[in-house]
Coordinates of C-alpha atoms in Angstrom, one line a residue:
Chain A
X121 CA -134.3 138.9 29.2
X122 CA -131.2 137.0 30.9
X123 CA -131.6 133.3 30.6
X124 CA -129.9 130.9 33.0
X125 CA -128.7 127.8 33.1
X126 CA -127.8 124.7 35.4
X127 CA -127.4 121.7 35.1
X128 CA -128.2 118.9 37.6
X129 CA -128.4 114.6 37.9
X130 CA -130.7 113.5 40.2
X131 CA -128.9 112.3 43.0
X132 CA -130.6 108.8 44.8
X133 CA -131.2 110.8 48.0
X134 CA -133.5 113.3 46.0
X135 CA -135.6 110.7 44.9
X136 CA -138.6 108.8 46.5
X137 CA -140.1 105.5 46.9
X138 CA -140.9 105.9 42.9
X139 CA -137.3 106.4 42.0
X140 CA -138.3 110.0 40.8
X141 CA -137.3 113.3 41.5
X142 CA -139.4 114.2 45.1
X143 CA -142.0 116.8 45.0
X144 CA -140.2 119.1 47.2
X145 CA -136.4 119.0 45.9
X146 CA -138.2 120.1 42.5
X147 CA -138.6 123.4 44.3
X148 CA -134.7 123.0 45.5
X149 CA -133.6 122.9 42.1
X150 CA -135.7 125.7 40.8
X151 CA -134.4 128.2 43.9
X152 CA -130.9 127.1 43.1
X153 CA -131.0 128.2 39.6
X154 CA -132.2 131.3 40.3
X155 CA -129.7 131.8 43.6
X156 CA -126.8 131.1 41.0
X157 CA -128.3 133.2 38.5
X158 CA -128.3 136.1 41.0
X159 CA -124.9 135.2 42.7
X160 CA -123.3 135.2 38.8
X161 CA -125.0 138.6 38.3
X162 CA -123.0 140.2 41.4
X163 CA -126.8 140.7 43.0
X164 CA -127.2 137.2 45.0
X165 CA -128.1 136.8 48.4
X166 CA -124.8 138.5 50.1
X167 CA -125.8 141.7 48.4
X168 CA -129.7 142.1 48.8
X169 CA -128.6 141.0 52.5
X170 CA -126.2 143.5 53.1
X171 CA -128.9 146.3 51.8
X172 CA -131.7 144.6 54.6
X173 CA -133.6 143.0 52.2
X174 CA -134.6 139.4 50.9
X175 CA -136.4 138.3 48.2
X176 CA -139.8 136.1 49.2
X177 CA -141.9 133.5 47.7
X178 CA -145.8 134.5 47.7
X179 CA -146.7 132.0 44.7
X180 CA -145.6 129.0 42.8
X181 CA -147.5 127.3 39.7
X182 CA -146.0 124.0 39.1
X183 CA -146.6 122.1 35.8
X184 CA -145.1 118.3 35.3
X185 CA -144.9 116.3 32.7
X186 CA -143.3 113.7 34.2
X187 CA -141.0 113.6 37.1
X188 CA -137.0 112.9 36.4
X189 CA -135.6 109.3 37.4
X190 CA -132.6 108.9 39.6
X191 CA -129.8 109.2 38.0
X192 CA -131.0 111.4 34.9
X193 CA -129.5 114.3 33.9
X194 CA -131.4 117.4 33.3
X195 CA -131.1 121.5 32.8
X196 CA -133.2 123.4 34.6
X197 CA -133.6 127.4 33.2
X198 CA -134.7 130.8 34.9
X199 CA -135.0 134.3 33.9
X200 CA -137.2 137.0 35.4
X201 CA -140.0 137.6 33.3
X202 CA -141.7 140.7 34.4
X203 CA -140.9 143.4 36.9
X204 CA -142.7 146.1 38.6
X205 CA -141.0 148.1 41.5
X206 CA -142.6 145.6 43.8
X207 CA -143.6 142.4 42.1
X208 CA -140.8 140.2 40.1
X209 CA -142.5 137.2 38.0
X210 CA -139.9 134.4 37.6
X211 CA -139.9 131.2 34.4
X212 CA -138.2 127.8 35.6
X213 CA -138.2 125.0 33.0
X214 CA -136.5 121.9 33.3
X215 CA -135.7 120.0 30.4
X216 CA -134.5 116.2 29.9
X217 CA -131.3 114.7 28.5
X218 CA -133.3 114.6 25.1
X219 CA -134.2 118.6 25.2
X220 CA -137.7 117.4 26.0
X221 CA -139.3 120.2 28.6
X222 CA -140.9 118.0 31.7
X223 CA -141.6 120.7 34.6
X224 CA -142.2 123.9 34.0
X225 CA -142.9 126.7 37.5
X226 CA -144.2 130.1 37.5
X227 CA -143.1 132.0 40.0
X228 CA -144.3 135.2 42.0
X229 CA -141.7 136.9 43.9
X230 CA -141.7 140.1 46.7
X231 CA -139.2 141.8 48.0
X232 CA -138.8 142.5 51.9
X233 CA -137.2 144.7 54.6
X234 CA -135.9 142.1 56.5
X235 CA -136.1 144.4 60.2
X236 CA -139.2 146.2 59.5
X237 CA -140.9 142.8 58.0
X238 CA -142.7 144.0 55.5
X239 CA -142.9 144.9 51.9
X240 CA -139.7 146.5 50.0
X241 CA -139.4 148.1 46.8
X242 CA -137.0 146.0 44.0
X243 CA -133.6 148.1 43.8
X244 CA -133.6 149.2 40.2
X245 CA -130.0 147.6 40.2
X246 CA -130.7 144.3 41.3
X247 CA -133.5 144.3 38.8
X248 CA -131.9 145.6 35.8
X249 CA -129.3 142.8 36.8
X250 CA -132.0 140.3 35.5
X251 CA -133.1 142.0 32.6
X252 CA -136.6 141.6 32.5
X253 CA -139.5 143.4 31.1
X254 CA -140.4 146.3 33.1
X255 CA -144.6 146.6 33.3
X256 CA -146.6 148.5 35.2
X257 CA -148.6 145.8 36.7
X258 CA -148.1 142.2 36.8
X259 CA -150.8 140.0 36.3
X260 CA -151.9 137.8 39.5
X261 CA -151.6 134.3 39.1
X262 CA -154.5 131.7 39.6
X263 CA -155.2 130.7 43.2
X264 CA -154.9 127.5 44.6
X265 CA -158.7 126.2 45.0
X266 CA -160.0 126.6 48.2
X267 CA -160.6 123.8 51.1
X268 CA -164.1 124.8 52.6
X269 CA -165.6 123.3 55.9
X270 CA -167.9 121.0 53.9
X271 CA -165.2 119.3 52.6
X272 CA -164.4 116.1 54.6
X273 CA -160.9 116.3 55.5
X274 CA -158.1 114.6 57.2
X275 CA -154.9 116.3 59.3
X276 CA -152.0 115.6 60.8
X277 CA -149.1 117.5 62.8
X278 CA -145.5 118.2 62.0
X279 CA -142.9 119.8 64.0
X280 CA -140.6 122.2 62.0
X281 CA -137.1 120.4 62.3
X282 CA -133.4 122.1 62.4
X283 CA -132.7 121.0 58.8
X284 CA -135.8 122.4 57.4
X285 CA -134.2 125.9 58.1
X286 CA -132.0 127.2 55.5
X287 CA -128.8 129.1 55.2
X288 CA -131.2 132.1 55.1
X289 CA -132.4 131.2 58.4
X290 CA -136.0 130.4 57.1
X291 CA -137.8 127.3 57.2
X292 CA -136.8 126.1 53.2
X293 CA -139.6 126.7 51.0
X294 CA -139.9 123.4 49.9
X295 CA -140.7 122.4 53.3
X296 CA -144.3 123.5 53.5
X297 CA -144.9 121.4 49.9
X298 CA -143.5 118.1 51.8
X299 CA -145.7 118.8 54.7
X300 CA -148.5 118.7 51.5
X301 CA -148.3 115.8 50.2
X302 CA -147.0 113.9 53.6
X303 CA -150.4 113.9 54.8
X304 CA -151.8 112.1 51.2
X305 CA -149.6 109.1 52.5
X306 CA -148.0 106.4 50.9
X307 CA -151.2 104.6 49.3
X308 CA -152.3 107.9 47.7
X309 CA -148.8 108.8 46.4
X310 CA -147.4 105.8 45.1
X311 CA -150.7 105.3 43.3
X312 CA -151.2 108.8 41.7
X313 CA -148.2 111.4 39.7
X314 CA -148.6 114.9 40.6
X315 CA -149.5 117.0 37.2
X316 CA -150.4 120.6 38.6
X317 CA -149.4 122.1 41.8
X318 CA -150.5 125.7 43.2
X319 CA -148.7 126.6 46.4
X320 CA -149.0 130.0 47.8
X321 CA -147.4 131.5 50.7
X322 CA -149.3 133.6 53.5
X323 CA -147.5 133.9 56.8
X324 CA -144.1 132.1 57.5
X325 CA -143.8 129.2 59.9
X326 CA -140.7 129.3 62.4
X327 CA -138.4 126.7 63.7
X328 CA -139.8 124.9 66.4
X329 CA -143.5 125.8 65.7
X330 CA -146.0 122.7 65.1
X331 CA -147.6 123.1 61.7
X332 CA -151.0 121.4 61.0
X333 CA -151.1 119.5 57.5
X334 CA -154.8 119.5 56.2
X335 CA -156.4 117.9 53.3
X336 CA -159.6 117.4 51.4
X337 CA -159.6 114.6 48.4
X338 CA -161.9 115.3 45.7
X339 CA -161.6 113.1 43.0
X340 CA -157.9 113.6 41.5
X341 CA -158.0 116.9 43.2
X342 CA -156.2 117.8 46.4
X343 CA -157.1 121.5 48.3
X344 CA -154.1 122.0 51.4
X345 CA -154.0 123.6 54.0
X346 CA -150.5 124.2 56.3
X347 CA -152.1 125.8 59.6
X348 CA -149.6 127.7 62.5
X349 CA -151.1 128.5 65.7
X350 CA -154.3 130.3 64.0
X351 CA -152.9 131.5 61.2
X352 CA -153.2 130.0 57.5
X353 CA -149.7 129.6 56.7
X354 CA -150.0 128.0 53.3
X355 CA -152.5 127.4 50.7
X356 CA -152.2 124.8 47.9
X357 CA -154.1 122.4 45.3
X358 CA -153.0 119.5 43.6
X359 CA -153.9 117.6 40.3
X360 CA -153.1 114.2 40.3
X361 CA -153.6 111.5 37.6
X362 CA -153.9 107.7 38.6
X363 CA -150.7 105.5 37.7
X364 CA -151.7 102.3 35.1
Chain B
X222 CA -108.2 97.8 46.2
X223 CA -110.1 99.9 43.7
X224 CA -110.6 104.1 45.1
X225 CA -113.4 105.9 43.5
X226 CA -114.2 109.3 43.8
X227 CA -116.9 111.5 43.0
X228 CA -117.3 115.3 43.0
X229 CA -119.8 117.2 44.6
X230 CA -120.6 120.7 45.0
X231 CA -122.3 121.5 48.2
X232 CA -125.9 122.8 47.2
X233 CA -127.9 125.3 49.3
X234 CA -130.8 123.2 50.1
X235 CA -127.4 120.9 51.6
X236 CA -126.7 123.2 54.3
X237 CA -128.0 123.8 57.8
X238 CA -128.6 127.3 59.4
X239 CA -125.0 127.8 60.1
X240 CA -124.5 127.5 56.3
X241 CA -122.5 124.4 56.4
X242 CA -123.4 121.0 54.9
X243 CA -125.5 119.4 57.1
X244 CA -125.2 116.2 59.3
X245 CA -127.4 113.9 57.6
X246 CA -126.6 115.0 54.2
X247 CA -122.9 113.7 54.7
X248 CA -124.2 110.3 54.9
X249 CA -126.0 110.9 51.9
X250 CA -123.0 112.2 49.8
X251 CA -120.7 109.0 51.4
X252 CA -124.0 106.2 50.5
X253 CA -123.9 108.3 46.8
X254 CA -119.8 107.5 46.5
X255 CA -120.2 104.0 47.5
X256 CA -123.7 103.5 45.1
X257 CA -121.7 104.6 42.1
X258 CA -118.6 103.2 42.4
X259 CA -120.7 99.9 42.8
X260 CA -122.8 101.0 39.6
X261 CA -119.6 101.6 37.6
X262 CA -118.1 97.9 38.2
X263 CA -121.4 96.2 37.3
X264 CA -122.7 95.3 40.9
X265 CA -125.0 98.0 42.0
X266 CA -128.7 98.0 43.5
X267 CA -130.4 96.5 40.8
X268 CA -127.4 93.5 40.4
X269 CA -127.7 92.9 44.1
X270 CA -131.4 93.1 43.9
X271 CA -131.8 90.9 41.0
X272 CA -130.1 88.3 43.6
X273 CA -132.5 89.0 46.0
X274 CA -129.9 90.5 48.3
X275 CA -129.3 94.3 49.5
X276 CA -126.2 96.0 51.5
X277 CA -127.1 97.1 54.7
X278 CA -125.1 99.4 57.1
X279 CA -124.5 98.8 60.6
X280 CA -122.7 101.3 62.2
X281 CA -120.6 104.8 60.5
X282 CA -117.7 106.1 62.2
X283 CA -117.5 109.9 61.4
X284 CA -115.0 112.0 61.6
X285 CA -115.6 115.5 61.0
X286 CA -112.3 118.4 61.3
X287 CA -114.5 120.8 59.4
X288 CA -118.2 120.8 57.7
X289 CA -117.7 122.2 54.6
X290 CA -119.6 125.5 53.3
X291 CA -122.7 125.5 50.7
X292 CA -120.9 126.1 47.2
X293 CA -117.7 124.4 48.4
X294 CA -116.4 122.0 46.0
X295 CA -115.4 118.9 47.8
X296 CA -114.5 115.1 46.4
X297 CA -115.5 112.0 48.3
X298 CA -113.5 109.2 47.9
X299 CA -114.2 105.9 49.0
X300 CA -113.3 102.1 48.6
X301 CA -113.9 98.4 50.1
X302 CA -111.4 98.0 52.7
X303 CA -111.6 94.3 54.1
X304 CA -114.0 92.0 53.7
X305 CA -114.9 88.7 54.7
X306 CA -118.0 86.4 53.8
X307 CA -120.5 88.4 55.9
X308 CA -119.0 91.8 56.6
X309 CA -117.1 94.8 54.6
X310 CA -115.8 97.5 56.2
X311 CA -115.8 100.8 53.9
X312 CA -113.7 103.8 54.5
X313 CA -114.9 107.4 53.4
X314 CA -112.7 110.5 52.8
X315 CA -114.2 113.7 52.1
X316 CA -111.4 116.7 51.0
X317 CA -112.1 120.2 50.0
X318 CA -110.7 122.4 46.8
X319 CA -107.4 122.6 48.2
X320 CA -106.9 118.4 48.8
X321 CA -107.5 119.0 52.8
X322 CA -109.5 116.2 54.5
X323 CA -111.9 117.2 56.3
X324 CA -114.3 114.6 57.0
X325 CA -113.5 110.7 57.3
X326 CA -116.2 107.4 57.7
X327 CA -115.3 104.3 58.8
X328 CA -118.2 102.2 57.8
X329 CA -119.4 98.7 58.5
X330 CA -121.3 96.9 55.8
X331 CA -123.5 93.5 55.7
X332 CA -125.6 91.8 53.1
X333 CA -129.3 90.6 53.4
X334 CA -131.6 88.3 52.1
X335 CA -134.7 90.3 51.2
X336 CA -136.9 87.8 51.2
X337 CA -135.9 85.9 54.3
X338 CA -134.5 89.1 56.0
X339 CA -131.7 87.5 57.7
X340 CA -127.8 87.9 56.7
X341 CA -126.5 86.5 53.5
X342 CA -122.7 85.5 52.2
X343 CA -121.8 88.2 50.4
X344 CA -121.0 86.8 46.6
X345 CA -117.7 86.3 45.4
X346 CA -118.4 88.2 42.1
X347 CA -119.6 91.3 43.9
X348 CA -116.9 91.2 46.6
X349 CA -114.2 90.6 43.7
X350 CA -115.3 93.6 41.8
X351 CA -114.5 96.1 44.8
X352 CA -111.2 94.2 45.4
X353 CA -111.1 94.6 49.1
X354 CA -108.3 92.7 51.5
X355 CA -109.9 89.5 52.0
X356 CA -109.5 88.7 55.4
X357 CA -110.5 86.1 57.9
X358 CA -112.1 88.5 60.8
X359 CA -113.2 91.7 61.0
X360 CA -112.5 93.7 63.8
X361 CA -115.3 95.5 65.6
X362 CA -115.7 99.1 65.9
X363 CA -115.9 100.8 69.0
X364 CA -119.5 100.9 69.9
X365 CA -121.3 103.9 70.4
X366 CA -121.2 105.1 74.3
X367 CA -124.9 103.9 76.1
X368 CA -127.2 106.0 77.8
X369 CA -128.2 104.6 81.4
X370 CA -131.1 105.2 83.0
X371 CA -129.2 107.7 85.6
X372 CA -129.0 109.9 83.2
X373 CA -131.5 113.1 82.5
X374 CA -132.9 112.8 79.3
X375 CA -135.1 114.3 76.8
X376 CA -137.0 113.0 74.2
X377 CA -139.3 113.9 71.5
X378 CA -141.5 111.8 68.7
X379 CA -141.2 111.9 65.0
X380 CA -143.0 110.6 62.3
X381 CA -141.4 108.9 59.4
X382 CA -142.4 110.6 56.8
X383 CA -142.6 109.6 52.8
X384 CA -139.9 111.6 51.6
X385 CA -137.4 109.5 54.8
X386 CA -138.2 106.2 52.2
X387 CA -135.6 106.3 49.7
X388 CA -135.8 104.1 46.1
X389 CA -134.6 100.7 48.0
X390 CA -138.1 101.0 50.1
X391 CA -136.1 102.1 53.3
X392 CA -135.7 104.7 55.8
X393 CA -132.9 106.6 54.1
X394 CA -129.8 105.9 56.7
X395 CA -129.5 109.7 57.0
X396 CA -133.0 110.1 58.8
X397 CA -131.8 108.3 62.0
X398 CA -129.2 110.7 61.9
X399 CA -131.9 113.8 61.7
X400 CA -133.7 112.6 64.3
X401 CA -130.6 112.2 66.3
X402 CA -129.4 115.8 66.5
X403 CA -133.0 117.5 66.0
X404 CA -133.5 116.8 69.1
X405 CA -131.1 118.8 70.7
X406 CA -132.9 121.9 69.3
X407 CA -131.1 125.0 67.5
X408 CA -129.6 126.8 70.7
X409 CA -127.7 123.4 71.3
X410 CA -126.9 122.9 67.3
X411 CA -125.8 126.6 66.6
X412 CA -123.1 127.1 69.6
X413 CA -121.7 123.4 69.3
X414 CA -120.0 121.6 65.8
X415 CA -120.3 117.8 66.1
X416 CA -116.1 116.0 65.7
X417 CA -117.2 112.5 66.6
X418 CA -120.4 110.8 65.4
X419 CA -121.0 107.2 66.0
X420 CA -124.2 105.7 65.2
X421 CA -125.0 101.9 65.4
X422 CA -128.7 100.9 63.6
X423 CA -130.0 97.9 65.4
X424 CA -133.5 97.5 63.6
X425 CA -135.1 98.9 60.3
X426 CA -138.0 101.7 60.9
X427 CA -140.8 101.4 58.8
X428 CA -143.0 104.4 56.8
X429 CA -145.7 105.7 59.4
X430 CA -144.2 104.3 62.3
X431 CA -143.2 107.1 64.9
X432 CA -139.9 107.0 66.4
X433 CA -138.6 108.8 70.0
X434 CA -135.7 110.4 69.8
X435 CA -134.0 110.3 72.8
X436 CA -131.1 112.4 74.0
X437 CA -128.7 112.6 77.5
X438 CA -126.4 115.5 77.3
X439 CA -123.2 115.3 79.6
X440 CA -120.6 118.1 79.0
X441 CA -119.6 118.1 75.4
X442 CA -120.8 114.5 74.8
X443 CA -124.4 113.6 73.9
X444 CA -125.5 110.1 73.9
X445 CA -128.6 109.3 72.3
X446 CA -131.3 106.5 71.2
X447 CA -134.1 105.8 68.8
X448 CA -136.6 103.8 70.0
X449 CA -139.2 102.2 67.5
X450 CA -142.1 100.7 70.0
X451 CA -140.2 98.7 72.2
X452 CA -137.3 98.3 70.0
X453 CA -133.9 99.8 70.0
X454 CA -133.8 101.2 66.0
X455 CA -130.4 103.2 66.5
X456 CA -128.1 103.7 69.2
X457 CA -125.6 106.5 69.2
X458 CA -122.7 109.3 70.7
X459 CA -121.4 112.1 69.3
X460 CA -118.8 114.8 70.5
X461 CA -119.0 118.2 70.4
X462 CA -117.0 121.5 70.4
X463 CA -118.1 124.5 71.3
X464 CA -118.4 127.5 68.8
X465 CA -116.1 130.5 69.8

């Protein structure tokens, strides 16, 4: 097991209204980590391009603590857990100037051919690369908890923007958890800190395309839904706990 | 006159689909020079707020001879250039590894009060600390070329969104900027770079409200506006080359 390391201050245009770390760069930070770990390793993005494949995002689990302010500096950590020739489960932890963990992801990770758009088997060098612990199967994560049609719900659009495509020429996974929590507007947010977020990842949105944000508010609980056309593009719940 | 300069390392979630740092992000990265260097003498945000007053920005001047590439290391330098009781004019230089400049803002600052939201003298303790050329006038930059009413247009609506509100309770200065080249779509912003940017704000946008976007392209020169209800917000030009 390879740890690695960066570190980051939270820059004022990565915060929000709060003066904290936003919900979506939280996701930034974790993906660069892991891009530099891979790019240090001589297996980053170049490579696994070169060989027609990408690595995906089907799942994240995101625990906070509390939310960084502008200004602080923290370390965020990675290291690929477990591996199977299909499945790679990835650690992020991010630690405060103290040493004091504050967010902590699990990850589930797929590899894909990039022309035939579908699954790929991990190369056993880029995995080795990482180190991890080989199993056999990898356990699946909780899902996010459901949003049913008895739910009352609101929605809104959003058009996918130039600048939510990355370098990688996909809308940036962070994207679809900003469309999220948009729709909870300002009221909601500024009144509640999110603790526990489940995100997963069915079908990928493309530039141009006008996602639907839904949401049902239970209590402190929030079930998502990012809609494409008819397809469910994203799936996520969020616990919140009220601000004194 | 006092230079300061920060570092910066272009991140990935910085860069556009051409891999370059992306439009609005500059303006982010010359705001984050300015902020600190303001910090560092004693007379940032929470000074000028503690007086009830806050910097705002009324027009950039950018020029750009080359966007830099994600996981370049650039510097930003930037200092108070003249300044009189109402105005300061700001310059920003942005060089790469190898000392190059490659991106330079010519910037027009004035100061508010936030609770009458009208113009304010700008304090002699916070003008002193940036020790600017005091001078009597201020000349006027070039303002940004119009679009008429003969021109074809296009325009398209967006929604400003939570994460656009940065920690001062505004519409982060950048988002005028996304909305300004979004709407000239990917085909547009993948064959052209932008050299010349001039953008003018006229009047503050708030959370919630939706803004139009409005472009006229004539040859390699787009003029554009964004229109908040009946208001002018922003009014501005930028030129173009084309890719080869």
């Amino acid at each position: 097991m390879k740890v690695y390391e960066i570190e980051h201050e939270v820059l004022y245009y990565e915060g929000d209204m709060t003066g904290k770390l936003n919900l979506p760069t939280i996701l930034n930070l974790a993906i660069l980590s892991s891009t530099e770990q891979a790019i240090d390793y001589g297996v980053g993005p170049e490579y696994t391009h070169n060989l027609g494949l990408g690595w995906i995002i089907l799942q994240h689990i995101i625990d906070i603590k509390r939310r960084p302010e502008i200004g602080e500096r923290i370390k965020v950590s990675t290291h690929a857990k477990e591996l199977n020739p299909f499945f790679c489960k990835r650690d992020y932890t991010f630690v405060d100037a103290q040493g004091i963990e504050i967010i902590k992801i699990d990850t589930l990770y797929a590899m894909i051919d990039m022309t035939k758009r579908k699954m790929a088997r991990i190369p056993e060098d880029i995995a080795a690369a990482f180190d991890p612990t080989i199993v056999k199967k990898i356990a699946r994560q909780t899902a996010p908890l459901t949003m049913t049609d008895d739910m009352s719900s609101q929605q809104q659009d959003y058009r996918v923007r130039f600048t939510d495509i990355d370098s990688n020429q996909h809308v940036n996974n962070s994207k679809y958890l900003n469309w999220t929590q948009d729709i909870l507007g300002p009221e909601f947010l500024l009144a509640h800190e999110p603790r526990h977020v489940n995100i997963k990842f069915e079908h990928e949105v493309r530039l141009g395309e006008i996602v639907t944000s839904r949401v049902a508010v239970i209590g402190n609980q929030s079930r998502h839904q990012i809609i494409a056309g008819d397809e469910l593009a994203a799936e996520a719940s969020i616990d919140w706990t009220e601000n004194q």
